[in-house]
Amino acid sequence: MRKTLWTKMAAAALVVLVFAFGACAETRNQWDGQRAKYVFVFIGDGLGLQQVNSAEVYKGSMDPQGSEPAIKKLTLSGLPVQGMITTYSTNSFITDSAPAATALASGYKTENGVIGMDATKTKKFTSVAKMAHDKGMRVGIITTVSLNHATPASYYASQASRNDYYEIGEQLIGSGFDYFAGGGIHQATGKKKDRKDLYDVAKEAGYSVLRTRDDILGAAPGTKLIAVNPVIDGSNAMPYDMDRTEKELSLAEFTKKGIELLDNPNGFFMMVEGGKIDWACHANDAASAIHDTLAFDESVKVAVDFAEAHPDETLIVVVGDHETGGMSIGFAGTQYETFFNKVSYQSESYESFDRKIAEFKKRPDAERTFDNMMPLINEVFGLKTASADERKALGEKAKAGDREAGKELAMVLSDLELGEVRAAYERSMQGEEERSKDEATYLLYGGYEPLSVKLTQILNQKSGIGWTTYAHTGIPVPIFAGGVGSDLFAGYYDNTDVAWKTMSIIGVN
Ligand SMILES: [Zn+2]
């Protein structure tokens, strides 16, 4: 009898357990509490846990409190709620930015390359930003890459191909959103440069277009604004944060200006993208990725400061759309050790160094030698060459406690590394157009300027950072949240759920 009762109780307990765990498998997307009036969605393009943690380890390494390893948390990783999301698209475990952002913005999966539409390219999705705008909230879209690039586009456009920049640009203007800021409009006159300039179309639609730091910072609320960073590259993206000059704006400044322009009694929705974390990771350049992650984090800090003044009305969500580069903390050559302080020897991005290589190539034949390139390499990456005798002498000094000698020795290229750098230099001097077509060459340099990519890889490896790809990876990425309704973001769920949760907390559907 007793046994039967116990068995029944155990069975009942088991049922409860199954229900409890069953409930965990399904994430909760409905918010029944107070609606959020001010909503920030920060998307770190390519921001996996590795990219977040690399920035934390870097910050900790630059300001060591003792001999033990210590990280310094970022503002974003200090947000009170954490979760994890799957990122796959309808046709691949490895998504690209178009379906990833479409899922975050609209709540549906689609195929790689498609913006705001289903995989058959017939059904258009509605984004949370459009819903918020229809509700009367002001909307801001801020990015470090072009304004009509895949991630920002997913918040206002439906287009079969992410490469249809002109059509996406037309939809940007048609959205009527209040504030577009950061990069410029890519291919503003179309692929063949034969279309009406989209900046003119924007002005006719009532947008002001501002392009200097003073004009942008001086803009007053009330007009719809397209604010383009004073320096943009050929793809209409802002420079990497480590290359930023005084006449430009940081992502944090664009975010702060956005708050000033968008604040109104109906509230606002703002999407802020750190778009070049991804680009740096494609190029396997940890220094550029870390500095752009820190700049992205500064913009999150702006929102957190705002939330402190509006604690019961603000939601902040920070999420990666996928991981890029297969970055890791740990490299075969450095085994159980890391030396993140070496990342700080790099003084500019690979992109900036590419331009130095291009200048170098213009030198007369007799001056184009590896020995003449080496001072440039030393200046930008801190790497140096030393003879066997010099290395031996430095080693002995370091052993005797000379810290400077130790630091110098740490940046000396080994024979193996020097061979790789020389090979990459030779390849860069050849100036092939179609480098990535050859399999072996692609695996070595990924279609990038060979010397630049080899130097960042070697500096990263010396720091204990590894890379596995020049593309994206399929592993889940972290999500952080704080403020009104943020509890919904705890757990492990799909990227599409991020949109449903956000919509519910805003009170739109
Ligand atoms: Zn992406």
XYZ file of C-alpha atoms and ligand atoms in Angstrom:
510
model
C 0.000 0.000 0.000
C 2.656 2.381 1.107
C 4.761 1.415 -1.838
C 1.878 2.049 -4.221
C 1.268 5.463 -2.719
C 4.972 6.287 -3.006
C 4.995 5.072 -6.571
C 1.970 7.245 -7.345
C 3.599 10.231 -5.715
C 6.815 9.601 -7.607
C 4.868 9.336 -10.839
C 3.065 12.582 -10.044
C 6.371 14.248 -9.256
C 7.763 12.957 -12.523
C 4.807 14.439 -14.416
C 5.452 17.786 -12.717
C 9.117 17.530 -13.622
C 8.325 16.701 -17.251
C 5.954 19.665 -17.408
C 8.508 21.900 -15.808
C 11.238 20.921 -18.232
C 8.764 20.827 -21.108
C 7.975 24.448 -20.345
C 11.669 25.306 -20.518
C 11.903 24.005 -24.064
C 9.406 26.647 -25.214
C 10.501 30.215 -24.626
C 7.999 32.767 -23.349
C 7.347 35.547 -25.856
C 4.337 37.225 -24.262
C 4.784 40.201 -21.982
C 1.811 41.141 -19.801
C 3.432 43.942 -17.840
C 3.875 47.604 -18.588
C 4.880 48.438 -22.177
C 8.286 49.857 -22.968
C 8.237 53.423 -24.248
C 11.903 53.654 -25.173
C 13.408 50.635 -26.928
C 17.025 50.088 -27.941
C 18.077 47.058 -29.979
C 21.855 46.882 -30.330
C 23.144 44.403 -32.903
C 26.800 43.502 -32.870
C 27.330 42.094 -36.340
C 29.476 38.983 -35.916
C 29.352 39.361 -32.155
C 29.698 35.907 -30.636
C 30.657 35.160 -27.062
C 34.289 35.048 -28.211
C 34.157 38.609 -29.519
C 32.564 39.818 -26.266
C 35.017 37.928 -24.104
C 38.055 38.951 -26.195
C 37.196 42.577 -25.501
C 36.831 41.732 -21.795
C 40.141 39.876 -21.665
C 41.814 42.704 -23.593
C 40.500 45.319 -21.148
C 41.631 43.168 -18.230
C 45.074 42.609 -19.764
C 45.624 46.321 -20.388
C 44.930 47.139 -16.753
C 46.148 44.135 -14.762
C 45.373 44.187 -11.056
C 47.878 41.485 -10.190
C 49.521 38.481 -11.736
C 46.320 36.445 -12.030
C 44.120 36.595 -15.145
C 41.249 39.044 -14.754
C 38.629 40.178 -17.206
C 36.934 43.558 -17.205
C 33.270 43.262 -18.017
C 31.724 45.412 -20.686
C 28.608 47.491 -20.150
C 26.693 45.102 -22.395
C 27.805 41.950 -20.578
C 26.876 43.644 -17.294
C 23.203 43.868 -18.290
C 21.114 41.854 -15.806
C 19.516 39.295 -18.174
C 21.457 36.906 -20.407
C 20.382 34.369 -22.966
C 21.591 32.500 -26.021
C 20.063 32.255 -29.501
C 20.303 29.917 -32.463
C 20.982 31.735 -35.717
C 20.453 29.297 -38.649
C 18.588 30.405 -41.783
C 16.091 28.380 -43.859
C 18.841 26.985 -46.061
C 21.938 26.835 -43.860
C 23.144 26.375 -40.287
C 25.506 29.221 -41.133
C 23.425 32.317 -41.704
C 24.450 35.517 -43.391
C 23.430 38.905 -42.047
C 20.267 39.217 -44.179
C 18.180 36.345 -42.742
C 19.778 36.863 -39.323
C 18.591 40.474 -39.103
C 15.268 39.586 -40.755
C 14.658 37.083 -37.936
C 15.624 39.632 -35.249
C 13.472 42.345 -36.850
C 10.425 40.440 -38.087
C 10.299 37.080 -36.312
C 10.574 34.859 -39.383
C 13.381 32.853 -40.914
C 14.362 33.237 -44.517
C 17.056 32.190 -46.961
C 20.607 33.542 -47.032
C 20.764 36.823 -48.931
C 17.060 37.706 -48.532
C 15.893 40.845 -46.688
C 12.489 40.994 -44.959
C 10.782 38.384 -47.162
C 10.163 34.649 -47.006
C 12.373 32.096 -48.762
C 10.093 32.013 -51.833
C 10.680 35.777 -52.130
C 6.970 36.484 -52.421
C 5.715 37.188 -48.891
C 6.871 40.419 -47.240
C 7.451 40.562 -43.499
C 6.748 43.559 -41.256
C 9.535 44.610 -38.909
C 9.201 45.653 -35.296
C 10.562 49.077 -36.284
C 7.757 49.591 -38.823
C 5.183 48.485 -36.219
C 6.642 50.901 -33.665
C 6.588 53.708 -36.258
C 2.957 52.949 -37.164
C 2.160 53.138 -33.451
C 3.494 56.689 -33.378
C 6.925 56.049 -31.927
C 9.886 57.753 -33.582
C 12.397 55.388 -35.173
C 16.163 55.638 -35.537
C 18.455 53.301 -37.502
C 22.163 53.716 -36.787
C 25.032 51.671 -38.209
C 28.773 51.828 -38.810
C 28.297 50.273 -42.262
C 26.152 51.646 -45.087
C 22.553 52.573 -44.194
C 21.218 50.165 -46.832
C 23.413 47.239 -45.763
C 21.729 43.935 -44.799
C 21.268 44.488 -41.055
C 19.749 48.005 -41.072
C 17.805 47.146 -44.269
C 15.974 44.325 -42.480
C 14.275 46.948 -40.289
C 12.688 48.888 -43.170
C 12.938 46.883 -46.419
C 11.672 43.743 -48.129
C 13.969 42.788 -50.987
C 14.815 39.476 -52.671
C 18.552 40.230 -52.667
C 20.645 42.131 -50.139
C 22.738 43.318 -53.096
C 19.868 45.374 -54.561
C 21.211 48.439 -52.764
C 19.333 50.995 -54.835
C 15.921 49.377 -54.297
C 16.700 49.006 -50.588
C 17.721 52.679 -50.503
C 14.380 53.646 -52.037
C 12.619 51.719 -49.277
C 14.805 53.466 -46.681
C 13.415 56.800 -47.839
C 9.891 55.377 -48.179
C 9.963 54.152 -44.572
C 9.602 57.693 -43.261
C 11.736 56.724 -40.251
C 13.046 59.738 -38.390
C 16.795 59.274 -38.063
C 19.273 57.346 -40.198
C 22.851 57.757 -39.067
C 26.408 56.444 -39.373
C 27.322 55.238 -42.852
C 26.028 56.552 -46.149
C 23.637 55.210 -48.771
C 25.563 52.654 -50.837
C 25.193 52.825 -54.633
C 23.025 55.945 -54.273
C 22.861 56.294 -58.061
C 22.453 52.569 -58.736
C 24.864 49.812 -59.785
C 25.402 51.444 -63.197
C 25.310 54.983 -61.792
C 22.384 55.819 -64.064
C 19.602 56.295 -61.507
C 18.370 59.416 -59.746
C 20.597 60.183 -56.746
C 18.892 58.788 -53.653
C 20.157 61.717 -51.566
C 18.094 64.006 -53.848
C 15.126 61.659 -53.542
C 15.539 61.797 -49.760
C 15.617 65.603 -49.732
C 12.452 65.721 -51.846
C 10.840 63.387 -49.309
C 11.638 65.838 -46.516
C 14.926 64.504 -45.166
C 17.841 66.732 -44.249
C 21.180 65.227 -45.226
C 24.058 66.305 -42.973
C 27.694 65.346 -43.410
C 29.886 67.312 -41.019
C 30.464 66.781 -37.315
C 29.263 70.287 -36.410
C 26.133 70.073 -38.571
C 25.184 66.665 -37.199
C 25.803 67.560 -33.554
C 23.932 70.848 -34.076
C 20.834 69.265 -35.659
C 17.598 70.175 -33.882
C 14.656 67.819 -33.304
C 11.697 68.086 -35.659
C 13.123 67.216 -39.060
C 13.789 63.799 -40.472
C 17.517 63.359 -40.752
C 20.097 61.325 -42.634
C 23.388 61.917 -40.805
C 26.422 60.579 -42.678
C 29.782 60.308 -40.916
C 32.220 62.869 -42.405
C 34.535 60.020 -43.486
C 33.139 57.015 -45.356
C 34.865 54.393 -47.498
C 34.029 53.060 -50.963
C 31.297 50.855 -49.532
C 29.817 53.820 -47.620
C 30.880 52.436 -44.244
C 32.473 54.387 -41.402
C 36.169 53.685 -40.722
C 37.125 51.239 -37.988
C 37.028 52.877 -34.586
C 40.817 52.491 -34.204
C 41.243 54.607 -37.368
C 38.691 57.264 -36.348
C 39.846 60.904 -36.655
C 38.706 63.983 -34.728
C 36.421 65.303 -37.436
C 34.289 62.141 -37.292
C 31.602 60.904 -34.907
C 31.781 57.756 -32.831
C 28.927 55.248 -32.765
C 28.212 56.432 -29.205
C 27.894 60.040 -30.400
C 25.473 59.027 -33.146
C 23.465 57.133 -30.511
C 23.429 60.069 -28.103
C 22.314 62.411 -30.884
C 19.592 59.915 -31.766
C 18.155 60.046 -28.261
C 18.124 63.831 -28.411
C 16.333 63.881 -31.777
C 13.895 61.035 -31.163
C 12.771 61.694 -27.594
C 9.054 62.560 -27.602
C 5.885 61.719 -25.620
C 5.162 58.678 -27.838
C 8.595 57.162 -27.231
C 11.086 55.758 -29.722
C 12.604 52.607 -31.180
C 16.295 52.663 -32.026
C 18.395 49.982 -33.730
C 22.131 50.513 -33.371
C 24.494 48.248 -35.284
C 28.200 47.720 -34.718
C 28.554 46.495 -38.292
C 32.304 46.282 -38.665
C 32.961 43.881 -35.801
C 31.887 41.396 -38.469
C 34.114 42.861 -41.164
C 37.160 42.788 -38.876
C 36.479 39.156 -38.022
C 36.053 38.239 -41.702
C 39.571 39.625 -42.117
C 40.822 37.827 -38.980
C 41.891 41.107 -37.373
C 41.361 40.846 -33.601
C 42.565 44.377 -32.789
C 40.004 45.980 -35.118
C 37.273 43.638 -33.852
C 38.069 44.349 -30.204
C 38.206 48.125 -30.676
C 34.936 48.140 -32.645
C 33.368 45.974 -29.921
C 34.522 48.504 -27.316
C 33.094 51.368 -29.419
C 29.829 49.405 -29.737
C 29.852 48.960 -25.968
C 30.274 52.717 -25.516
C 27.052 53.199 -27.460
C 25.313 50.679 -25.172
C 26.589 52.763 -22.254
C 24.770 55.803 -23.709
C 21.507 53.829 -23.635
C 22.162 52.556 -20.111
C 22.718 56.141 -18.935
C 19.428 57.123 -20.591
C 17.670 54.158 -18.958
C 18.849 55.282 -15.533
C 16.852 58.479 -16.059
C 13.836 56.506 -17.414
C 14.052 53.252 -15.450
C 10.453 52.063 -15.754
C 10.027 52.860 -19.438
C 13.163 51.645 -21.193
C 14.141 48.294 -22.712
C 17.696 47.598 -23.864
C 18.525 44.467 -25.876
C 22.052 43.677 -27.083
C 22.523 40.736 -29.432
C 24.855 39.268 -32.035
C 23.361 38.207 -35.370
C 25.883 35.343 -35.760
C 29.535 34.744 -34.990
C 32.194 35.604 -37.578
C 35.664 34.149 -38.098
C 35.450 31.182 -35.757
C 37.401 33.282 -33.313
C 38.765 31.572 -30.233
C 40.698 32.409 -27.138
C 43.401 29.799 -27.481
C 45.862 28.961 -30.266
C 47.896 25.795 -30.891
C 51.191 27.652 -30.637
C 50.458 29.341 -27.310
C 48.611 26.368 -25.748
C 47.418 27.322 -22.235
C 48.672 30.887 -22.315
C 47.371 34.184 -23.726
C 49.193 37.470 -24.224
C 46.389 39.897 -25.067
C 48.600 42.903 -24.331
C 50.280 42.156 -27.686
C 47.040 43.120 -29.448
C 47.700 46.685 -28.270
C 50.861 46.903 -30.421
C 48.640 47.129 -33.498
C 48.028 50.831 -34.105
C 45.615 50.749 -37.037
C 43.238 48.384 -38.820
C 44.187 45.955 -41.590
C 42.169 48.221 -43.900
C 44.395 51.174 -43.118
C 47.508 49.009 -43.559
C 46.143 47.872 -46.953
C 46.348 51.502 -48.030
C 49.998 51.659 -46.877
C 50.755 48.572 -48.963
C 49.095 50.211 -51.982
C 51.315 53.290 -51.489
C 54.389 51.072 -51.065
C 53.662 49.361 -54.382
C 53.989 52.729 -56.128
C 57.605 53.077 -55.024
C 60.359 52.577 -57.652
C 61.361 48.924 -58.205
C 64.669 49.247 -56.374
C 62.920 50.499 -53.228
C 60.287 47.781 -53.160
C 62.125 45.332 -50.945
C 61.091 43.355 -47.893
C 63.738 45.207 -45.859
C 62.001 48.478 -46.727
C 58.620 47.045 -45.787
C 59.793 45.828 -42.373
C 59.851 49.305 -40.709
C 56.206 49.783 -41.744
C 55.317 46.393 -40.279
C 57.091 47.319 -37.059
C 55.352 50.680 -36.869
C 51.834 49.285 -37.345
C 52.021 45.833 -35.740
C 54.987 46.088 -33.358
C 56.508 42.967 -34.923
C 60.259 42.903 -35.510
C 63.061 40.779 -36.875
C 66.200 39.850 -34.948
C 69.208 37.704 -35.748
C 69.890 34.517 -33.777
C 72.556 36.368 -31.767
C 70.240 39.280 -31.005
C 67.518 36.898 -29.897
C 69.955 35.046 -27.668
C 71.099 38.285 -26.061
C 67.522 39.465 -25.498
C 66.659 36.061 -24.028
C 69.492 36.259 -21.534
C 68.551 39.791 -20.486
C 64.928 38.782 -20.082
C 65.947 35.795 -17.962
C 67.942 38.113 -15.719
C 64.774 40.136 -15.098
C 64.980 42.831 -17.791
C 61.263 43.393 -18.545
C 61.868 45.615 -21.587
C 64.057 42.932 -23.153
C 61.307 40.413 -22.450
C 58.715 42.613 -24.139
C 60.974 43.130 -27.145
C 61.678 39.429 -27.485
C 57.963 38.665 -27.377
C 57.408 40.706 -30.530
C 60.272 39.148 -32.518
C 59.129 37.030 -35.448
C 60.234 33.389 -35.210
C 61.899 31.843 -38.264
C 58.628 30.113 -39.134
C 56.621 33.354 -38.793
C 59.164 35.372 -40.755
C 58.972 32.836 -43.598
C 55.180 33.209 -43.674
C 55.369 37.008 -43.640
C 57.920 36.998 -46.488
C 55.725 34.670 -48.565
C 52.696 36.896 -47.968
C 54.757 39.977 -48.863
C 55.832 38.402 -52.163
C 52.219 37.508 -52.897
C 51.021 41.026 -52.091
C 53.635 42.517 -54.390
C 52.339 40.296 -57.233
C 48.997 42.103 -56.997
C 46.775 39.330 -58.371
C 43.172 40.304 -58.845
C 41.593 36.913 -58.284
C 43.549 35.701 -55.288
C 40.644 33.910 -53.659
C 39.884 31.669 -56.634
C 42.787 29.332 -55.904
C 41.979 27.006 -52.974
C 45.372 27.060 -51.245
C 45.627 30.841 -51.564
C 42.113 31.264 -50.224
C 42.874 29.160 -47.163
C 45.959 31.289 -46.496
C 44.570 34.767 -47.117
C 40.797 34.550 -47.695
C 40.851 36.942 -50.624
C 42.308 39.744 -48.512
C 45.593 41.595 -49.057
C 47.958 38.682 -48.219
C 50.484 40.668 -46.190
C 47.837 42.393 -44.043
C 45.952 39.218 -43.224
C 49.134 37.303 -42.443
C 50.349 40.031 -40.084
C 47.076 40.215 -38.145
C 46.955 36.422 -37.959
C 50.511 36.200 -36.622
C 49.979 38.990 -34.108
C 46.730 37.304 -33.016
C 48.415 33.913 -32.718
C 51.205 35.398 -30.610
C 48.421 36.778 -28.399
C 46.732 33.379 -28.105
C 43.815 34.146 -30.448
C 42.838 31.674 -33.160
C 40.614 31.861 -36.252
C 39.010 29.051 -38.268
C 37.287 30.821 -41.181
C 36.989 34.028 -43.218
C 33.200 33.601 -43.171
C 30.571 33.139 -40.434
C 30.084 30.183 -38.096
C 26.870 28.460 -37.062
C 27.249 28.425 -33.290
C 24.670 30.146 -31.055
C 25.384 33.706 -29.932
C 24.705 35.547 -26.676
C 21.946 38.048 -25.992
C 21.885 40.543 -23.106
C 18.960 42.640 -21.883
C 17.891 45.063 -19.208
C 14.858 47.155 -18.286
C 11.126 46.785 -18.969
C 10.226 43.209 -19.964
C 13.842 42.106 -20.129
C 13.069 38.911 -18.154
C 11.677 37.479 -21.387
C 15.172 37.384 -22.849
C 16.585 34.824 -20.384
C 17.121 31.316 -21.722
C 18.147 29.525 -24.901
C 15.846 30.092 -27.871
C 15.783 31.033 -31.555
C 16.711 34.363 -33.170
C 13.101 34.705 -34.421
C 11.890 34.816 -30.790
C 13.843 38.039 -30.238
C 11.418 39.879 -32.544
C 8.299 38.395 -30.904
C 9.540 39.293 -27.437
C 10.390 42.851 -28.494
C 7.024 43.330 -30.212
C 5.185 42.069 -27.146
C 7.069 44.385 -24.807
C 6.360 47.369 -27.086
C 2.734 46.261 -27.454
C 2.619 45.790 -31.218
C 1.918 42.750 -33.353
Zn 26.002 39.709 -39.786
